[in-house]
């Protein structure tokens, strides 16, 4: 009984310590980011992990431990175990019984070694406490300004070793920041840091979409007094209007091979889905209905497109083969409720996320394609634009708190949520970028 | 484009030659002067500096000064109270083959931005449909949508929403 109470007390203390740590990291580093991060909830089956502060890291501009801890905690998959005063930095220094007593199933140790040329060597090991063995290890020499990236990479290795799923801590997100009448399409690391604008206008920008290799973003800009689709290369900032036809051009979605875009045009009346090469050539009509067909999303194998259509009287989600001919009938996927929109395929191809309206609320939902089972993941008022993390574990979406637009990410089972907000402005239209190319 | 715009000015001037001169006002609902490919920054100044040009669309007494069609929730039907106005614009286009309009569909901000863009398009298309049935030619009209992106009224509530469920008629070169 007393043990139980102590454990609970200890957990609360750890929780508050960790929260303080994260709060501190957010409060103390405004120079790095204007995005604020808050975390809520958590699953029951979290993996207990202890992270020993990396040796000599307090000499660096950026703590590795802090970033790794925040990444793992934010995923909702881990429970952070306080290392107390224990400071092993090498496997020989680890007394496993100390860690099993503290309830840690996994232990992270590491060190930072300053190099003469201003670079830093970062070493880490992930230890299995029960088996008293090493699960993973990694060492890399990085420039000072890449310490956060190095830490995200370590968090990815830990995440994958312990969950069997790919980590997404090294990915980026895109979103639109509206401040007054200014619109900026911004890119940030998945934790909200290193944000920067790739384009700014006094006219709206919507629907950013990452190319599968992460090198380009397609988006819709109203700078020409009507919606036009642009593709911008991130490295060069060069951009091109790839769909600027008579009428409206919107809702770009990349094919998995990056060669084509599905776009929505009003060129021939109504809003219909077309395929176009990524350079703007080779326009080809895909849907032929007298209804609204919009918000296309490719299946990961590139064979199908799911989209929103009101052909049945209310907006619902349908699926059509990309090889569809005029006689092809789209398959209706959603049947619950009278408003299901904004579908985005999970990378496993087996489910999709979308916005479901019920009782006047617009919420993030997930549906299994084979069983048609639907699960509502949020209970907020105005959720929009959900997009899956590339490992399918979290869903990033836009929502509203106190009349302001913020971003939120919810775990696939709905148990964990995190908010990203800015002090002055609305953020909206998020899109989770792809995994970085293999190192 | 410039050439077409130039012809448009002449046709407008001649169409209105017999009427009294009035100062030109830029429709504040319009999206402002077209730049780039529209190339009509010069057109606006021509209206302003010419002084002799009269623009019936801006005569408060003319039905053509009415430019907005409001819609019911989730509807794209042009209500009967707006039909005379839309038809008047269509007849103006028919009588002035060089005149061109952009129809800008809008929605309130509830729901998906892209779906709302499509709903706004449908409202613009509805107005276009009446115009082409009433004598305007297809080539004179471009129907586009702003969806929920450019609200006239802000706020959550029917008074704001009803202002934003709208299609605006904007003449090229205004």
XYZ file of C-alpha atoms in Angstrom:
613
model
C 0.000 0.000 0.000
C 2.686 2.412 1.029
C 4.691 1.354 -2.000
C 1.767 2.139 -4.218
C 1.322 5.528 -2.662
C 4.976 6.294 -3.057
C 4.882 5.252 -6.685
C 1.930 7.479 -7.367
C 3.520 10.351 -5.558
C 6.763 9.758 -7.401
C 4.956 9.665 -10.733
C 3.215 12.936 -10.040
C 6.455 14.505 -9.072
C 8.086 13.201 -12.206
C 5.216 14.425 -14.250
C 5.411 17.896 -12.797
C 9.185 17.896 -13.133
C 8.905 16.895 -16.744
C 6.173 19.374 -17.413
C 8.359 22.020 -15.827
C 11.243 20.922 -18.019
C 9.162 21.221 -21.143
C 7.657 24.483 -20.016
C 11.143 25.741 -19.287
C 12.360 24.695 -22.690
C 9.498 26.524 -24.328
C 9.727 29.618 -22.166
C 13.511 29.894 -22.283
C 13.992 29.577 -26.008
C 11.773 32.207 -27.584
C 14.604 33.065 -29.946
C 14.211 29.657 -31.564
C 10.471 29.602 -31.947
C 7.335 31.573 -31.528
C 5.309 28.374 -31.456
C 4.066 27.223 -28.055
C 3.576 23.550 -27.291
C 1.128 22.066 -24.777
C 0.549 18.377 -24.178
C -2.548 16.625 -22.817
C -3.526 13.125 -21.781
C -1.566 9.974 -22.407
C -2.116 6.295 -23.036
C -2.135 3.697 -20.287
C 0.557 1.451 -21.737
C 3.410 3.889 -21.953
C 6.941 2.587 -22.055
C 8.834 3.746 -18.931
C 12.130 5.245 -20.038
C 14.891 7.050 -18.165
C 17.130 9.493 -19.988
C 20.354 10.388 -18.217
C 21.447 13.928 -19.081
C 24.158 13.613 -21.734
C 27.669 14.211 -20.447
C 29.048 17.711 -20.965
C 25.980 18.950 -22.780
C 25.564 22.003 -20.529
C 28.487 23.525 -22.444
C 26.418 23.431 -25.622
C 23.926 25.967 -26.896
C 21.315 23.259 -27.006
C 20.649 20.407 -24.608
C 20.330 17.054 -26.387
C 18.542 15.456 -23.426
C 15.845 18.109 -23.406
C 14.959 17.610 -27.077
C 15.018 13.800 -26.920
C 12.844 13.811 -23.765
C 10.338 16.266 -25.206
C 10.091 14.284 -28.469
C 9.486 10.959 -26.755
C 7.073 12.402 -24.224
C 5.097 14.246 -26.886
C 4.540 11.020 -28.805
C 2.326 9.754 -25.978
C 4.130 6.390 -26.137
C 6.542 6.956 -23.231
C 6.504 7.618 -19.525
C 9.584 9.528 -18.413
C 11.397 8.051 -15.392
C 13.481 10.501 -13.358
C 17.174 9.525 -13.263
C 17.567 11.334 -9.936
C 21.248 11.823 -9.222
C 22.403 8.825 -11.232
C 24.770 9.835 -14.040
C 26.149 6.837 -15.899
C 27.487 7.759 -19.335
C 28.980 4.407 -20.407
C 27.540 0.857 -20.259
C 30.153 -0.149 -17.666
C 28.808 2.561 -15.321
C 25.216 1.302 -15.449
C 23.936 -0.488 -12.342
C 20.806 -2.068 -13.784
C 19.159 -2.728 -10.431
C 19.078 1.040 -9.798
C 16.980 1.459 -12.904
C 14.659 -1.506 -12.441
C 13.923 -0.175 -8.922
C 12.926 3.118 -10.447
C 10.588 1.331 -12.831
C 12.545 2.132 -15.980
C 12.243 -0.451 -18.743
C 14.657 1.390 -20.988
C 17.626 3.609 -20.278
C 19.294 6.199 -22.488
C 22.886 7.248 -21.796
C 25.177 9.391 -23.873
C 27.787 12.087 -24.063
C 28.726 15.115 -26.115
C 32.336 15.678 -27.095
C 33.374 19.089 -28.428
C 35.540 18.834 -31.538
C 38.299 21.321 -32.403
C 36.501 22.662 -35.514
C 33.437 23.852 -33.571
C 31.595 20.622 -34.216
C 30.265 18.229 -31.612
C 30.336 14.460 -31.461
C 27.105 13.128 -29.996
C 27.129 9.516 -28.785
C 24.246 7.619 -27.289
C 23.213 4.112 -26.256
C 19.780 2.680 -25.554
C 19.875 -0.056 -22.893
C 17.274 -2.717 -22.102
C 17.099 -2.669 -18.288
C 15.463 -6.091 -17.874
C 17.837 -7.880 -20.262
C 20.818 -5.749 -19.243
C 21.781 -5.357 -22.861
C 22.208 -2.700 -25.503
C 19.269 -2.191 -27.876
C 20.689 0.546 -30.079
C 23.622 2.914 -30.350
C 24.595 5.801 -32.546
C 27.356 8.369 -32.859
C 27.527 11.375 -35.164
C 29.630 14.503 -35.549
C 27.409 17.516 -36.145
C 27.822 21.285 -36.403
C 26.563 23.339 -33.446
C 23.494 24.511 -35.343
C 22.433 20.906 -36.033
C 22.170 19.793 -32.400
C 18.375 19.767 -32.417
C 18.384 17.689 -35.615
C 20.890 15.271 -34.031
C 18.641 14.965 -30.972
C 15.563 14.315 -33.149
C 17.510 11.580 -34.927
C 18.373 9.967 -31.583
C 14.700 10.150 -30.545
C 13.770 8.459 -33.849
C 16.226 5.602 -33.189
C 14.893 5.130 -29.631
C 11.295 5.282 -30.788
C 11.799 2.710 -33.520
C 13.814 0.347 -31.292
C 11.144 0.365 -28.579
C 7.882 0.572 -30.546
C 8.793 -1.135 -33.820
C 7.415 1.865 -35.699
C 9.295 4.543 -37.570
C 9.783 7.765 -35.592
C 8.690 11.090 -37.064
C 10.729 13.456 -34.908
C 12.946 14.477 -37.846
C 10.020 15.390 -40.082
C 8.705 18.854 -40.808
C 5.258 20.376 -40.934
C 3.837 23.090 -43.172
C 1.008 25.406 -42.197
C -0.415 28.834 -42.918
C 0.116 31.616 -40.383
C -2.347 34.504 -40.571
C -1.395 37.694 -38.769
C -3.695 40.632 -39.420
C -4.172 40.613 -43.179
C -0.846 38.873 -43.807
C -0.670 35.230 -44.799
C 2.557 33.243 -44.559
C 3.136 29.682 -45.676
C 5.534 28.382 -43.045
C 7.613 25.293 -42.496
C 8.744 24.120 -39.071
C 10.275 21.050 -37.472
C 7.672 18.576 -36.194
C 8.164 20.017 -32.675
C 7.384 23.535 -33.887
C 10.963 24.815 -33.833
C 12.949 26.385 -36.691
C 9.846 27.838 -38.279
C 10.288 30.061 -41.335
C 8.132 31.447 -44.106
C 8.536 30.206 -47.640
C 6.102 32.747 -49.013
C 4.127 35.690 -47.635
C 1.177 37.539 -49.117
C -1.671 39.809 -48.236
C -4.034 37.372 -49.970
C -5.071 33.962 -48.598
C -2.967 30.814 -48.986
C -4.581 27.402 -48.435
C -4.067 23.670 -48.934
C -0.293 23.157 -48.727
C 0.751 19.655 -49.839
C 4.239 18.137 -49.526
C 5.794 16.349 -52.467
C 6.586 12.747 -51.469
C 10.341 13.471 -51.322
C 9.817 16.600 -49.208
C 11.599 18.871 -51.691
C 8.544 20.762 -52.955
C 5.252 22.098 -51.668
C 2.131 22.626 -53.726
C -0.359 25.180 -52.441
C -3.236 27.414 -53.454
C -2.677 31.164 -53.465
C -5.263 33.893 -54.050
C -2.617 36.495 -54.930
C -3.984 36.661 -58.495
C -7.520 37.389 -57.227
C -8.575 33.793 -57.715
C -7.348 30.408 -56.522
C -4.277 29.258 -58.474
C -2.091 26.217 -57.688
C 1.650 26.762 -57.349
C 4.484 24.298 -56.813
C 7.458 25.726 -54.962
C 10.862 24.090 -54.618
C 12.057 24.601 -51.053
C 15.802 24.647 -51.704
C 15.680 27.267 -54.478
C 12.415 29.033 -53.541
C 11.555 28.876 -57.233
C 7.906 28.419 -57.924
C 5.609 27.799 -60.812
C 1.862 28.124 -61.359
C 1.028 24.550 -62.359
C -2.746 25.033 -62.575
C -3.961 28.487 -63.558
C -6.951 27.643 -65.718
C -10.116 29.674 -66.217
C -12.114 29.541 -63.004
C -10.855 28.121 -59.704
C -7.830 25.855 -59.227
C -7.454 24.166 -55.844
C -6.928 21.145 -53.570
C -3.580 19.827 -54.891
C -2.551 16.288 -53.846
C 0.669 14.545 -54.931
C 0.772 11.077 -56.397
C 3.081 8.812 -54.340
C 5.702 8.802 -57.129
C 5.720 12.614 -57.146
C 5.070 12.789 -60.883
C 1.457 13.908 -60.853
C -0.900 16.075 -58.910
C -4.590 15.523 -58.441
C -6.177 18.981 -58.606
C -9.679 20.417 -58.509
C -10.646 22.712 -61.373
C -13.835 24.510 -62.338
C -12.546 24.680 -65.923
C -15.482 22.751 -67.362
C -18.030 23.919 -64.798
C -18.548 22.725 -61.247
C -15.612 21.489 -59.197
C -14.103 18.328 -60.634
C -10.936 16.321 -60.050
C -8.214 16.267 -62.717
C -4.746 14.765 -62.931
C -1.881 16.931 -64.114
C 1.869 16.414 -64.374
C 3.837 18.133 -61.615
C 5.184 20.607 -64.196
C 1.651 21.648 -65.210
C 1.475 19.651 -68.452
C -0.763 16.757 -69.475
C -4.131 17.745 -68.015
C -6.514 14.808 -67.770
C -10.008 14.770 -66.286
C -10.684 12.139 -63.620
C -14.216 12.678 -62.272
C -17.274 13.463 -64.377
C -20.197 14.392 -62.219
C -22.616 17.265 -61.887
C -21.784 17.385 -58.168
C -18.905 18.804 -56.183
C -15.868 16.510 -56.296
C -12.957 17.870 -54.271
C -10.218 17.220 -51.676
C -8.496 14.323 -53.469
C -5.972 12.157 -51.567
C -3.940 9.382 -53.240
C -3.730 5.911 -51.759
C -0.101 5.049 -50.842
C 0.056 2.564 -53.744
C -1.063 5.313 -56.121
C -3.963 3.277 -57.463
C -6.905 5.030 -55.833
C -8.033 8.494 -54.910
C -10.387 9.217 -52.044
C -12.249 12.515 -52.229
C -15.208 14.530 -50.948
C -18.353 14.598 -53.071
C -21.935 15.669 -52.522
C -23.216 13.418 -55.316
C -25.396 11.597 -52.776
C -26.988 14.801 -51.480
C -24.578 15.525 -48.620
C -20.787 15.707 -48.602
C -19.373 12.209 -48.124
C -16.107 10.456 -48.878
C -15.767 8.328 -52.005
C -13.044 6.250 -53.623
C -12.261 5.965 -57.314
C -9.431 4.238 -59.248
C -6.994 6.673 -60.870
C -7.611 4.771 -64.101
C -11.325 5.628 -63.879
C -13.221 5.976 -67.134
C -16.513 7.725 -67.700
C -18.434 4.604 -66.762
C -16.599 4.047 -63.477
C -18.766 4.446 -60.406
C -17.090 5.870 -57.326
C -17.466 3.790 -54.182
C -18.992 5.579 -51.213
C -16.951 5.045 -48.035
C -18.689 7.119 -45.324
C -22.288 6.619 -44.248
C -22.548 8.015 -40.715
C -23.800 11.591 -40.524
C -24.466 14.226 -43.158
C -21.058 15.895 -43.383
C -17.839 13.939 -43.886
C -15.047 15.873 -45.612
C -11.276 16.412 -46.024
C -10.036 12.801 -46.279
C -6.333 11.934 -45.944
C -5.017 8.393 -46.456
C -2.920 6.714 -43.785
C 0.418 5.566 -45.228
C -0.515 1.947 -44.492
C -3.367 2.329 -46.978
C -5.819 0.685 -44.610
C -7.502 3.726 -43.080
C -8.101 7.397 -43.637
C -8.686 10.414 -41.441
C -11.359 13.017 -42.153
C -13.629 15.617 -40.578
C -16.971 14.355 -39.326
C -19.779 16.679 -38.253
C -22.168 15.700 -35.500
C -24.300 17.904 -33.226
C -22.886 20.993 -34.897
C -19.291 20.034 -34.056
C -16.608 19.311 -36.614
C -14.255 16.617 -35.334
C -11.320 14.523 -36.473
C -12.306 10.927 -37.188
C -10.574 7.820 -38.531
C -12.202 5.099 -40.584
C -10.937 1.647 -41.416
C -11.437 1.069 -45.137
C -12.124 -2.683 -44.965
C -14.434 -2.771 -41.913
C -15.859 0.767 -42.395
C -15.542 1.200 -38.633
C -15.359 4.887 -37.714
C -13.819 6.397 -34.584
C -14.151 10.052 -33.563
C -10.910 11.229 -31.947
C -11.641 14.760 -30.721
C -14.441 16.642 -28.999
C -13.564 20.190 -30.019
C -15.833 22.529 -31.961
C -14.198 23.396 -35.283
C -11.539 20.931 -36.423
C -10.224 21.133 -40.004
C -7.646 19.717 -42.414
C -6.433 16.515 -40.720
C -3.247 14.916 -42.043
C -1.514 11.727 -40.900
C 2.035 11.677 -39.604
C 4.100 9.565 -42.020
C 4.138 6.699 -39.489
C 0.364 6.831 -39.096
C 0.638 7.268 -35.326
C -0.512 10.893 -34.967
C -2.912 13.123 -36.883
C -2.175 16.821 -37.255
C -5.157 19.145 -37.685
C -6.302 22.730 -37.290
C -8.720 23.712 -34.565
C -9.877 26.779 -32.678
C -9.413 27.836 -29.082
C -10.947 31.106 -27.888
C -11.589 32.159 -31.461
C -7.944 31.672 -32.455
C -6.663 29.141 -34.936
C -4.176 26.661 -33.494
C -2.724 23.344 -34.604
C -3.297 20.176 -32.675
C -1.988 16.636 -33.037
C -3.928 13.675 -31.705
C -2.710 10.098 -31.427
C -4.424 7.543 -33.662
C -6.260 6.111 -30.640
C -7.260 9.569 -29.382
C -5.404 9.165 -26.062
C -2.766 11.897 -26.450
C -3.052 15.368 -27.812
C -0.677 18.293 -28.202
C -1.370 21.863 -29.178
C 0.812 24.211 -31.179
C -0.108 27.872 -31.049
C 1.360 31.298 -31.685
C 1.047 34.357 -29.473
C -0.307 36.718 -32.099
C -1.973 35.096 -35.031
C -3.927 32.151 -36.342
C -2.316 28.968 -37.579
C -4.230 26.666 -39.884
C -4.028 24.387 -42.916
C -1.383 22.035 -41.513
C 0.285 19.320 -43.577
C 2.669 16.791 -42.072
C 5.714 16.329 -44.281
C 7.233 13.007 -45.345
C 10.030 11.093 -43.621
C 13.450 12.518 -44.429
C 15.414 10.571 -46.999
C 17.603 7.838 -45.533
C 20.842 9.070 -44.041
C -5.082 41.348 -72.307
C -4.164 45.024 -72.331
C -5.676 45.370 -75.742
C -8.933 43.781 -74.701
C -9.074 46.037 -71.655
C -8.509 49.058 -73.860
C -11.337 48.104 -76.141
C -13.492 47.584 -73.077
C -12.907 51.156 -71.942
C -13.864 52.563 -75.306
C -16.987 50.488 -75.443
C -17.981 51.523 -71.957
C -17.355 55.169 -72.709
C -19.404 55.061 -75.867
C -22.177 53.099 -74.252
C -22.559 55.819 -71.680
C -21.807 58.856 -73.787
C -25.299 60.266 -73.501
C -25.415 60.174 -69.733
C -24.217 62.601 -67.088
C -20.700 62.439 -65.863
C -20.191 60.979 -62.440
C -17.053 60.377 -60.453
C -15.806 56.857 -60.638
C -15.718 54.881 -57.446
C -13.918 51.659 -57.030
C -16.251 49.034 -55.703
C -14.879 48.339 -52.272
C -16.123 44.780 -52.424
C -14.123 44.108 -55.515
C -10.696 42.704 -55.016
C -9.050 45.892 -56.144
C -7.300 46.697 -59.366
C -6.070 43.790 -61.365
C -2.384 43.614 -61.784
C -0.096 41.268 -63.603
C -1.924 39.419 -66.301
C -5.066 41.507 -65.830
C -2.956 44.535 -66.660
C -5.602 47.075 -65.894
C -3.897 49.388 -63.473
C -3.981 51.785 -66.382
C -7.701 51.256 -66.871
C -8.599 52.468 -63.406
C -6.649 55.664 -63.927
C -8.298 56.110 -67.304
C -11.701 56.091 -65.634
C -10.512 58.435 -62.924
C -8.565 60.951 -64.964
C -10.756 60.934 -68.051
C -13.569 62.588 -66.148
C -15.918 62.256 -69.039
C -16.400 58.505 -68.675
C -19.540 57.371 -66.938
C -19.821 53.961 -65.480
C -23.455 52.894 -65.132
C -22.457 50.118 -62.777
C -21.569 52.793 -60.248
C -24.666 54.977 -60.635
C -26.499 54.394 -57.368
C -29.736 54.844 -59.291
C -28.919 52.035 -61.712
C -29.749 48.446 -60.971
C -26.265 47.725 -62.271
C -24.816 49.313 -59.128
C -26.092 46.289 -57.253
C -23.387 43.664 -57.377
C -24.048 41.107 -54.673
C -26.292 38.063 -54.688
C -26.928 36.586 -51.241
C -27.711 32.928 -50.687
C -29.440 30.803 -48.077
C -27.424 28.360 -45.964
C -26.112 25.435 -47.963
C -27.886 26.770 -51.067
C -26.701 27.946 -54.441
C -30.112 28.940 -55.802
C -30.272 32.561 -56.948
C -33.334 33.881 -55.118
C -36.010 35.662 -57.161
C -35.220 39.031 -55.561
C -31.797 39.002 -57.250
C -32.850 37.766 -60.676
C -33.705 41.165 -62.178
C -30.330 42.485 -61.100
C -28.417 39.525 -62.509
C -30.371 39.725 -65.765
C -29.657 43.467 -66.010
C -25.935 42.741 -65.815
C -26.354 40.004 -68.407
C -28.071 42.434 -70.745
C -25.332 44.968 -70.196
C -22.808 42.306 -71.152
C -24.910 41.355 -74.186
C -25.043 45.003 -75.286
C -21.335 45.532 -74.567
C -19.615 42.487 -76.007
C -16.221 43.744 -74.899
C -17.250 44.065 -71.263
C -16.214 41.213 -69.003
C -17.113 40.217 -65.485
C -15.648 38.026 -62.796
C -18.166 36.324 -60.551
C -16.701 35.705 -57.106
C -18.463 33.088 -55.018
C -18.165 33.189 -51.216
C -19.303 31.106 -48.250
C -19.463 31.378 -44.508
C -16.601 29.846 -42.575
C -18.186 26.691 -41.229
C -16.637 23.454 -42.420
C -13.870 22.482 -44.801
C -12.059 25.273 -46.639
C -11.776 23.313 -49.865
C -15.372 22.120 -49.755
C -16.437 25.706 -49.124
C -14.339 26.771 -52.101
C -16.384 24.345 -54.191
C -19.656 25.650 -52.691
C -18.609 29.220 -53.508
C -17.804 28.097 -57.044
C -21.287 26.675 -57.335
C -22.785 30.028 -56.307
C -20.671 31.849 -58.894
C -21.627 29.213 -61.484
C -25.344 29.717 -60.667
C -25.083 33.422 -61.383
C -23.087 32.720 -64.532
C -25.746 30.307 -65.698
C -28.485 32.933 -65.443
C -26.286 35.458 -67.217
C -25.512 33.211 -70.161
C -29.184 32.275 -70.460
C -29.957 36.007 -70.547
C -27.730 36.925 -73.442
C -24.213 37.287 -72.053
C -21.619 35.154 -73.748
C -19.614 32.522 -71.974
C -16.357 34.251 -72.882
C -17.389 37.435 -71.062
C -17.728 35.705 -67.689
C -15.234 33.989 -65.425
C -16.750 32.314 -62.380
C -14.263 31.875 -59.530
C -14.519 31.129 -55.838
C -13.010 32.662 -52.736
C -14.686 30.056 -50.543
C -14.546 31.212 -46.928
C -11.214 32.979 -47.430
C -12.343 36.563 -47.973
C -15.242 37.205 -45.598
C -17.060 40.547 -45.815
C -18.224 40.180 -42.218
C -16.328 38.568 -39.360
C -17.701 36.641 -36.434
C -19.665 33.542 -35.561
C -23.371 34.030 -36.010
C -26.025 34.280 -38.644
C -25.616 38.036 -39.182
C -21.996 37.548 -40.255
C -22.589 34.243 -42.015
C -25.459 35.583 -44.142
C -23.255 38.457 -45.358
C -20.642 35.953 -46.467
C -22.927 33.577 -48.377
C -22.611 35.695 -51.443
C -21.556 36.026 -55.057
C -20.136 39.359 -56.220
C -20.212 40.680 -59.758
C -16.970 42.515 -60.543
C -16.271 44.114 -63.930
C -12.804 43.583 -65.304
C -10.900 46.829 -65.264
C -12.763 48.254 -62.312
